[in-house]
Amino acid sequence: QTNTVQGAGDHTDRYLTTMRWFLSLIALASVLVGCCSAYPLNITEIITGYGYPCQQYTVLTEDGYLLSLQRIPYGRTSNRGKGVVFFQHGFMDSATGVVLSPPNEGLPFILADLGYDVWMGNNRGNGLSMAHIKYNVNQPQFWDFSWDEMATYDLPANINFVLKATNKKTLCYIGHSEGTTQAFAGFEDPALAAKVDVFIALAPVARIFNVRVALLRWLVKLDAEAIFGLFGVYEFTLATAIHKWLPNICTISPAICEDTLDFLMGPSVNINASRMAYIMNYEPFSSSVQNIVHWAQGVATDDFAHYDYGTAALNMLHYNQSTPPLWDLGKIPKTLPIALFTGSNDYLADPKDVDWIVANLPAPPVFQMNFPTYAHCDFLWADDAYKLVYPQIVKLLEKYD
C-alpha cells in the first residue's frame, strides 16, 4: 500500500505559490500589529523564573554534534531521591516546548516536585543544539541529517551522558512525537534499550502513512528536489518566518496562531487560546530541510524506513543496498516496557498508524490510553493534561523506576 506521489512538474508551481502566499500573509499581519509583550528569553529563564534550578550541559555525539541538555535536578519541595527521567521533544520542537505550561500543569515541574531528577534533550539543529566540532550552521554539511541520525547518534549520546552524570545504570524515557520516533528506531539496539526502565510514548510516531498534517500533505506532492529547491539545503526556514512574525499576531488574534499550529501539527480544542501568544513566541523550532524531506517520504509510503537518498547509487553508497532499509520495531527487546498515550484527533500520530505500531511491537504495550479529543500537542499544552495524562505517567514511573 502506497500513497500516490505525483511528480513536481504539474504541481510544483501551485504548491510553491500557496506556500509563498502563506508566508506573505504572516508578513502582512506583522505590519498591522505592534511588538509582543516581553517573555522569558529562553528555556533557562522560563525554568528559573518559576523558582526551579536549571543546569545546562553539552553532549558530544559520535558524529561531532554538540547537543544542548537541560536539567531540573530537584523541585520546589523537599522531595528528593527518586529516579532519573529523560524527556525528548518532538517534531519541530525543543526542550523549551516541554516547559511552557506553569509548574502546577507542566510535566517536568510536576516530576521535579515529586523528587525526580528531570533531564530534557535537544536534537541537532533544533535552535538550541546548533554546534558541531567541525562544521557551522552556514555549511550544508551541518544540515546533512534527518531523524535517522537523531536515533543513531543523539539518542544514545544523551542517554549515556545522563547516566554517567547521575551515576545511574538506568533511566525512564519520555518521548513526544519525533522523540518517540527516534526511540522506536534507536531502541532496536538491545544494549541501549537495556538502559531504559520504561519508554513512555506521548503521541507516538513511527509509520506516518495516514498523517493528516497540512504541511506534510503539501510537501508529499513535491519530490525531494522540489522541496530542497523551495527551502534550500540548510535550516527549515518556515520556523524562522513564524518566529519572526506570528507572536505579534497571537496577542491580538489567538485564532491565527491556532491556525498556524494546525498547519504544522493539526488542530486542537484543548489548548487555552489565551496561552497561544506565549506558546507561539517560542514555537515552532527548527530542523534540517533533509529531515522535513524524510518526514515527507514517510507520508508517501507505509514503511518505517531510513532516509531515501533519491537514487539507487546513493542509497547503495550509504546503505549497501539500492533502497533505504527499514527500521524494525520487532527488534526492540521484549523486556522493554512501552506505554502509549494517544489522541483520536492527532493528525500526526494518526490512530491507524498507532495501530500499526502496536501490531509490530514484539510485545503488547504495558499500558495504552487514548484520549478522544486530544491532538498532537495536547500532551504538552492541553488545559487538562495535568489531570488526565500526567497522573498516569507518574503511576508508570513509580511502577518501573
PDB file of C-alpha atoms in Angstrom, residues 139-360:
ATOM      1  CA  GLN A 139      27.759  24.993   5.896  1.00  0.00           C
ATOM      2  CA  PRO A 140      25.473  22.428   4.246  1.00  0.00           C
ATOM      3  CA  GLN A 141      27.365  19.600   5.954  1.00  0.00           C
ATOM      4  CA  PHE A 142      25.910  20.717   9.293  1.00  0.00           C
ATOM      5  CA  TRP A 143      22.371  20.174   7.979  1.00  0.00           C
ATOM      6  CA  ASP A 144      23.050  16.776   6.419  1.00  0.00           C
ATOM      7  CA  PHE A 145      20.828  14.806   8.781  1.00  0.00           C
ATOM      8  CA  SER A 146      17.315  13.563   9.443  1.00  0.00           C
ATOM      9  CA  TRP A 147      15.699  11.736  12.334  1.00  0.00           C
ATOM     10  CA  ASP A 148      17.820   8.717  11.358  1.00  0.00           C
ATOM     11  CA  GLU A 149      20.823  10.443  12.926  1.00  0.00           C
ATOM     12  CA  MET A 150      18.760  11.541  15.915  1.00  0.00           C
ATOM     13  CA  ALA A 151      18.041   7.858  16.549  1.00  0.00           C
ATOM     14  CA  THR A 152      21.541   6.609  15.756  1.00  0.00           C
ATOM     15  CA  TYR A 153      23.617   9.319  17.433  1.00  0.00           C
ATOM     16  CA  ASP A 154      21.640  11.835  19.513  1.00  0.00           C
ATOM     17  CA  LEU A 155      19.601   9.294  21.466  1.00  0.00           C
ATOM     18  CA  PRO A 156      22.491   7.131  22.751  1.00  0.00           C
ATOM     19  CA  ALA A 157      24.729  10.173  23.351  1.00  0.00           C
ATOM     20  CA  ASN A 158      22.119  11.781  25.596  1.00  0.00           C
ATOM     21  CA  ILE A 159      21.195   8.632  27.492  1.00  0.00           C
ATOM     22  CA  ASN A 160      24.813   7.655  28.111  1.00  0.00           C
ATOM     23  CA  PHE A 161      25.728  11.185  29.200  1.00  0.00           C
ATOM     24  CA  VAL A 162      22.841  11.411  31.669  1.00  0.00           C
ATOM     25  CA  LEU A 163      23.584   8.023  33.189  1.00  0.00           C
ATOM     26  CA  LYS A 164      27.246   8.892  33.631  1.00  0.00           C
ATOM     27  CA  ALA A 165      26.447  12.304  35.144  1.00  0.00           C
ATOM     28  CA  THR A 166      23.970  10.812  37.632  1.00  0.00           C
ATOM     29  CA  ASN A 167      25.963   7.657  38.319  1.00  0.00           C
ATOM     30  CA  LYS A 168      22.900   5.577  37.466  1.00  0.00           C
ATOM     31  CA  LYS A 169      22.563   2.420  35.410  1.00  0.00           C
ATOM     32  CA  THR A 170      19.077   3.086  34.019  1.00  0.00           C
ATOM     33  CA  LEU A 171      16.576   5.904  33.474  1.00  0.00           C
ATOM     34  CA  CYS A 172      12.962   6.415  32.453  1.00  0.00           C
ATOM     35  CA  TYR A 173      12.433   7.765  28.939  1.00  0.00           C
ATOM     36  CA  ILE A 174       9.522  10.012  27.977  1.00  0.00           C
ATOM     37  CA  GLY A 175       9.267  10.961  24.319  1.00  0.00           C
ATOM     38  CA  HIS A 176       6.804  13.136  22.474  1.00  0.00           C
ATOM     39  CA  SER A 177       6.214  12.924  18.718  1.00  0.00           C
ATOM     40  CA  GLU A 178       9.599  12.705  16.963  1.00  0.00           C
ATOM     41  CA  GLY A 179      11.072  11.913  20.377  1.00  0.00           C
ATOM     42  CA  THR A 180       9.183   8.629  20.140  1.00  0.00           C
ATOM     43  CA  THR A 181      10.208   8.114  16.505  1.00  0.00           C
ATOM     44  CA  GLN A 182      13.903   8.167  17.299  1.00  0.00           C
ATOM     45  CA  ALA A 183      13.280   5.904  20.276  1.00  0.00           C
ATOM     46  CA  PHE A 184      11.333   3.315  18.281  1.00  0.00           C
ATOM     47  CA  ALA A 185      14.297   3.253  15.909  1.00  0.00           C
ATOM     48  CA  GLY A 186      17.137   3.614  18.401  1.00  0.00           C
ATOM     49  CA  PHE A 187      15.871   1.020  20.859  1.00  0.00           C
ATOM     50  CA  GLU A 188      16.454  -1.637  18.224  1.00  0.00           C
ATOM     51  CA  ASP A 189      19.869  -1.654  19.914  1.00  0.00           C
ATOM     52  CA  PRO A 190      19.369  -4.026  22.859  1.00  0.00           C
ATOM     53  CA  ALA A 191      22.303  -2.555  24.767  1.00  0.00           C
ATOM     54  CA  LEU A 192      20.730   0.907  24.651  1.00  0.00           C
ATOM     55  CA  ALA A 193      17.239  -0.380  25.417  1.00  0.00           C
ATOM     56  CA  ALA A 194      18.623  -2.166  28.498  1.00  0.00           C
ATOM     57  CA  LYS A 195      19.435   1.249  29.977  1.00  0.00           C
ATOM     58  CA  VAL A 196      15.759   2.270  29.955  1.00  0.00           C
ATOM     59  CA  ASP A 197      13.348   1.236  32.719  1.00  0.00           C
ATOM     60  CA  VAL A 198      10.244   2.274  30.797  1.00  0.00           C
ATOM     61  CA  PHE A 199       9.590   4.023  27.480  1.00  0.00           C
ATOM     62  CA  ILE A 200       6.584   6.346  27.758  1.00  0.00           C
ATOM     63  CA  ALA A 201       5.448   7.472  24.308  1.00  0.00           C
ATOM     64  CA  LEU A 202       3.260  10.572  24.045  1.00  0.00           C
ATOM     65  CA  ALA A 203       1.664  10.949  20.598  1.00  0.00           C
ATOM     66  CA  PRO A 204       3.761   8.018  19.294  1.00  0.00           C
ATOM     67  CA  VAL A 205       5.005   8.226  15.711  1.00  0.00           C
ATOM     68  CA  ALA A 206       6.710   5.612  13.534  1.00  0.00           C
ATOM     69  CA  ARG A 207       4.962   4.918  10.242  1.00  0.00           C
ATOM     70  CA  ILE A 208       3.034   8.030   9.127  1.00  0.00           C
ATOM     71  CA  PHE A 209       1.160   6.784   6.067  1.00  0.00           C
ATOM     72  CA  ASN A 210      -2.144   8.177   7.372  1.00  0.00           C
ATOM     73  CA  VAL A 211      -0.831  11.545   8.541  1.00  0.00           C
ATOM     74  CA  ARG A 212      -3.265  14.455   8.106  1.00  0.00           C
ATOM     75  CA  VAL A 213      -0.942  17.367   8.899  1.00  0.00           C
ATOM     76  CA  ALA A 214      -1.295  20.040   6.194  1.00  0.00           C
ATOM     77  CA  LEU A 215       2.434  20.788   5.957  1.00  0.00           C
ATOM     78  CA  LEU A 216       3.414  17.194   5.225  1.00  0.00           C
ATOM     79  CA  ARG A 217       0.437  16.635   2.966  1.00  0.00           C
ATOM     80  CA  TRP A 218       1.572  19.631   0.934  1.00  0.00           C
ATOM     81  CA  LEU A 219       5.178  18.554   0.779  1.00  0.00           C
ATOM     82  CA  VAL A 220       4.441  14.979  -0.256  1.00  0.00           C
ATOM     83  CA  LYS A 221       3.088  16.393  -3.520  1.00  0.00           C
ATOM     84  CA  LEU A 222       6.612  17.571  -4.312  1.00  0.00           C
ATOM     85  CA  ASP A 223       9.656  15.436  -4.940  1.00  0.00           C
ATOM     86  CA  ALA A 224      12.758  15.890  -2.799  1.00  0.00           C
ATOM     87  CA  GLU A 225      14.436  18.110  -5.387  1.00  0.00           C
ATOM     88  CA  ALA A 226      11.477  20.493  -5.357  1.00  0.00           C
ATOM     89  CA  ILE A 227      11.453  20.650  -1.536  1.00  0.00           C
ATOM     90  CA  PHE A 228      15.176  21.427  -1.462  1.00  0.00           C
ATOM     91  CA  GLY A 229      14.538  23.995  -4.168  1.00  0.00           C
ATOM     92  CA  LEU A 230      11.887  25.675  -2.036  1.00  0.00           C
ATOM     93  CA  PHE A 231      13.705  25.667   1.305  1.00  0.00           C
ATOM     94  CA  GLY A 232      17.367  25.177   0.428  1.00  0.00           C
ATOM     95  CA  VAL A 233      19.694  22.590   1.942  1.00  0.00           C
ATOM     96  CA  TYR A 234      20.139  24.208   5.325  1.00  0.00           C
ATOM     97  CA  GLU A 235      17.657  25.020   8.069  1.00  0.00           C
ATOM     98  CA  PHE A 236      13.928  24.549   7.559  1.00  0.00           C
ATOM     99  CA  THR A 237      13.019  28.214   7.191  1.00  0.00           C
ATOM    100  CA  LEU A 238       9.285  28.180   7.870  1.00  0.00           C
ATOM    101  CA  ALA A 239      10.103  28.192  11.563  1.00  0.00           C
ATOM    102  CA  THR A 240      12.146  31.365  11.136  1.00  0.00           C
ATOM    103  CA  ALA A 241       9.262  33.127   9.424  1.00  0.00           C
ATOM    104  CA  ILE A 242       6.771  32.179  12.112  1.00  0.00           C
ATOM    105  CA  HIS A 243       9.122  33.143  14.945  1.00  0.00           C
ATOM    106  CA  LYS A 244       9.659  36.499  13.319  1.00  0.00           C
ATOM    107  CA  TRP A 245       6.046  37.392  12.620  1.00  0.00           C
ATOM    108  CA  LEU A 246       3.443  35.329  14.406  1.00  0.00           C
ATOM    109  CA  PRO A 247       3.974  36.268  18.068  1.00  0.00           C
ATOM    110  CA  ASN A 248       2.810  39.793  17.260  1.00  0.00           C
ATOM    111  CA  ILE A 249      -0.437  38.421  15.866  1.00  0.00           C
ATOM    112  CA  CYS A 250      -1.043  35.974  18.689  1.00  0.00           C
ATOM    113  CA  THR A 251      -1.596  38.749  21.208  1.00  0.00           C
ATOM    114  CA  ILE A 252      -4.258  40.329  19.003  1.00  0.00           C
ATOM    115  CA  SER A 253      -5.837  37.246  17.435  1.00  0.00           C
ATOM    116  CA  PRO A 254      -5.086  33.869  19.049  1.00  0.00           C
ATOM    117  CA  ALA A 255      -7.145  32.177  16.319  1.00  0.00           C
ATOM    118  CA  ILE A 256      -4.431  32.968  13.755  1.00  0.00           C
ATOM    119  CA  CYS A 257      -1.855  31.251  15.959  1.00  0.00           C
ATOM    120  CA  GLU A 258      -4.089  28.248  16.318  1.00  0.00           C
ATOM    121  CA  ASP A 259      -4.470  28.053  12.541  1.00  0.00           C
ATOM    122  CA  THR A 260      -0.696  28.143  12.109  1.00  0.00           C
ATOM    123  CA  LEU A 261      -0.170  25.480  14.756  1.00  0.00           C
ATOM    124  CA  ASP A 262      -2.809  23.454  12.923  1.00  0.00           C
ATOM    125  CA  PHE A 263      -0.790  23.840   9.712  1.00  0.00           C
ATOM    126  CA  LEU A 264       2.247  22.289  11.396  1.00  0.00           C
ATOM    127  CA  MET A 265       0.714  19.825  13.861  1.00  0.00           C
ATOM    128  CA  GLY A 266      -3.034  19.560  13.311  1.00  0.00           C
ATOM    129  CA  PRO A 267      -5.918  21.161  15.240  1.00  0.00           C
ATOM    130  CA  SER A 268      -6.515  21.216  18.978  1.00  0.00           C
ATOM    131  CA  VAL A 269      -9.601  22.025  21.011  1.00  0.00           C
ATOM    132  CA  ASN A 270      -7.879  21.583  24.374  1.00  0.00           C
ATOM    133  CA  ILE A 271      -5.275  24.353  24.433  1.00  0.00           C
ATOM    134  CA  ASN A 272      -6.325  27.587  26.119  1.00  0.00           C
ATOM    135  CA  ALA A 273      -6.461  30.291  23.436  1.00  0.00           C
ATOM    136  CA  SER A 274      -5.175  32.865  25.899  1.00  0.00           C
ATOM    137  CA  ARG A 275      -1.868  30.983  26.048  1.00  0.00           C
ATOM    138  CA  MET A 276      -1.268  30.936  22.314  1.00  0.00           C
ATOM    139  CA  ALA A 277       0.718  34.172  22.219  1.00  0.00           C
ATOM    140  CA  TYR A 278       3.079  32.805  24.853  1.00  0.00           C
ATOM    141  CA  ILE A 279       3.432  29.394  23.192  1.00  0.00           C
ATOM    142  CA  MET A 280       3.952  30.803  19.717  1.00  0.00           C
ATOM    143  CA  ASN A 281       6.591  33.205  20.995  1.00  0.00           C
ATOM    144  CA  TYR A 282       8.820  30.115  21.161  1.00  0.00           C
ATOM    145  CA  GLU A 283       7.222  27.598  18.809  1.00  0.00           C
ATOM    146  CA  PRO A 284       7.964  26.104  16.366  1.00  0.00           C
ATOM    147  CA  PHE A 285      11.664  25.325  16.412  1.00  0.00           C
ATOM    148  CA  SER A 286      13.934  24.437  13.530  1.00  0.00           C
ATOM    149  CA  SER A 287      15.261  21.326  11.869  1.00  0.00           C
ATOM    150  CA  SER A 288      17.069  20.470   8.669  1.00  0.00           C
ATOM    151  CA  VAL A 289      15.333  20.545   5.326  1.00  0.00           C
ATOM    152  CA  GLN A 290      16.597  16.981   4.892  1.00  0.00           C
ATOM    153  CA  ASN A 291      14.655  15.967   7.978  1.00  0.00           C
ATOM    154  CA  ILE A 292      11.499  17.514   6.535  1.00  0.00           C
ATOM    155  CA  VAL A 293      12.125  15.577   3.309  1.00  0.00           C
ATOM    156  CA  HIS A 294      12.450  12.381   5.353  1.00  0.00           C
ATOM    157  CA  TRP A 295       9.115  13.061   7.024  1.00  0.00           C
ATOM    158  CA  ALA A 296       7.516  13.721   3.635  1.00  0.00           C
ATOM    159  CA  GLN A 297       8.954  10.434   2.371  1.00  0.00           C
ATOM    160  CA  GLY A 298       7.252   8.701   5.278  1.00  0.00           C
ATOM    161  CA  VAL A 299       3.874  10.031   4.178  1.00  0.00           C
ATOM    162  CA  ALA A 300       4.441   8.602   0.699  1.00  0.00           C
ATOM    163  CA  THR A 301       4.895   5.021   1.866  1.00  0.00           C
ATOM    164  CA  ASP A 302       3.536   2.699   4.513  1.00  0.00           C
ATOM    165  CA  ASP A 303       7.065   1.831   5.642  1.00  0.00           C
ATOM    166  CA  PHE A 304       9.073   2.938   8.674  1.00  0.00           C
ATOM    167  CA  ALA A 305      12.248   3.471   6.680  1.00  0.00           C
ATOM    168  CA  HIS A 306      15.601   5.196   6.681  1.00  0.00           C
ATOM    169  CA  TYR A 307      16.105   8.355   4.645  1.00  0.00           C
ATOM    170  CA  ASP A 308      15.924   7.774   0.888  1.00  0.00           C
ATOM    171  CA  TYR A 309      18.835   9.494  -0.881  1.00  0.00           C
ATOM    172  CA  GLY A 310      16.884   9.513  -4.118  1.00  0.00           C
ATOM    173  CA  THR A 311      18.871   7.190  -6.354  1.00  0.00           C
ATOM    174  CA  ALA A 312      19.898   3.564  -6.205  1.00  0.00           C
ATOM    175  CA  ALA A 313      23.548   4.601  -6.435  1.00  0.00           C
ATOM    176  CA  LEU A 314      23.373   6.980  -3.466  1.00  0.00           C
ATOM    177  CA  ASN A 315      21.413   4.519  -1.384  1.00  0.00           C
ATOM    178  CA  MET A 316      23.970   1.857  -2.244  1.00  0.00           C
ATOM    179  CA  LEU A 317      26.722   4.213  -1.097  1.00  0.00           C
ATOM    180  CA  HIS A 318      25.057   4.828   2.271  1.00  0.00           C
ATOM    181  CA  TYR A 319      23.303   1.514   2.929  1.00  0.00           C
ATOM    182  CA  ASN A 320      24.955  -1.007   0.607  1.00  0.00           C
ATOM    183  CA  GLN A 321      21.544  -1.610  -0.956  1.00  0.00           C
ATOM    184  CA  SER A 322      19.556   0.212  -3.616  1.00  0.00           C
ATOM    185  CA  THR A 323      16.616   1.126  -1.372  1.00  0.00           C
ATOM    186  CA  PRO A 324      16.633   2.536   2.165  1.00  0.00           C
ATOM    187  CA  PRO A 325      16.489  -0.199   4.816  1.00  0.00           C
ATOM    188  CA  LEU A 326      13.509  -0.467   7.136  1.00  0.00           C
ATOM    189  CA  TRP A 327      13.560   0.166  10.838  1.00  0.00           C
ATOM    190  CA  ASP A 328      12.184  -2.911  12.591  1.00  0.00           C
ATOM    191  CA  LEU A 329      10.069  -2.465  15.711  1.00  0.00           C
ATOM    192  CA  GLY A 330      10.273  -6.221  16.183  1.00  0.00           C
ATOM    193  CA  LYS A 331      13.926  -5.839  17.167  1.00  0.00           C
ATOM    194  CA  ILE A 332      13.076  -3.815  20.262  1.00  0.00           C
ATOM    195  CA  PRO A 333      13.681  -6.135  23.222  1.00  0.00           C
ATOM    196  CA  LYS A 334      10.502  -7.623  24.657  1.00  0.00           C
ATOM    197  CA  THR A 335      11.829  -6.759  28.097  1.00  0.00           C
ATOM    198  CA  LEU A 336      11.476  -3.010  27.488  1.00  0.00           C
ATOM    199  CA  PRO A 337       8.141  -1.820  28.919  1.00  0.00           C
ATOM    200  CA  ILE A 338       6.424   0.545  26.477  1.00  0.00           C
ATOM    201  CA  ALA A 339       3.440   2.754  27.334  1.00  0.00           C
ATOM    202  CA  LEU A 340       1.434   4.585  24.666  1.00  0.00           C
ATOM    203  CA  PHE A 341      -0.605   7.764  25.164  1.00  0.00           C
ATOM    204  CA  THR A 342      -2.606   8.601  22.053  1.00  0.00           C
ATOM    205  CA  GLY A 343      -5.257  11.011  20.803  1.00  0.00           C
ATOM    206  CA  SER A 344      -8.070  10.285  18.356  1.00  0.00           C
ATOM    207  CA  ASN A 345      -7.731  13.822  16.960  1.00  0.00           C
ATOM    208  CA  ASP A 346      -3.980  13.542  16.411  1.00  0.00           C
ATOM    209  CA  TYR A 347      -3.204  14.463  12.805  1.00  0.00           C
ATOM    210  CA  LEU A 348       0.469  13.440  13.016  1.00  0.00           C
ATOM    211  CA  ALA A 349       0.186  10.292  15.126  1.00  0.00           C
ATOM    212  CA  ASP A 350      -2.943   9.063  13.367  1.00  0.00           C
ATOM    213  CA  PRO A 351      -4.821   6.270  15.202  1.00  0.00           C
ATOM    214  CA  LYS A 352      -4.399   3.933  12.212  1.00  0.00           C
ATOM    215  CA  ASP A 353      -0.634   4.376  12.343  1.00  0.00           C
ATOM    216  CA  VAL A 354      -0.654   3.870  16.105  1.00  0.00           C
ATOM    217  CA  ASP A 355      -2.438   0.567  15.495  1.00  0.00           C
ATOM    218  CA  TRP A 356       0.416  -0.329  13.141  1.00  0.00           C
ATOM    219  CA  ILE A 357       2.923   0.378  15.923  1.00  0.00           C
ATOM    220  CA  VAL A 358       1.057  -1.870  18.343  1.00  0.00           C
ATOM    221  CA  ALA A 359       0.799  -4.651  15.773  1.00  0.00           C
ATOM    222  CA  ASN A 360       4.544  -4.544  15.048  1.00  0.00           C
TER     223      ASN A 360
END
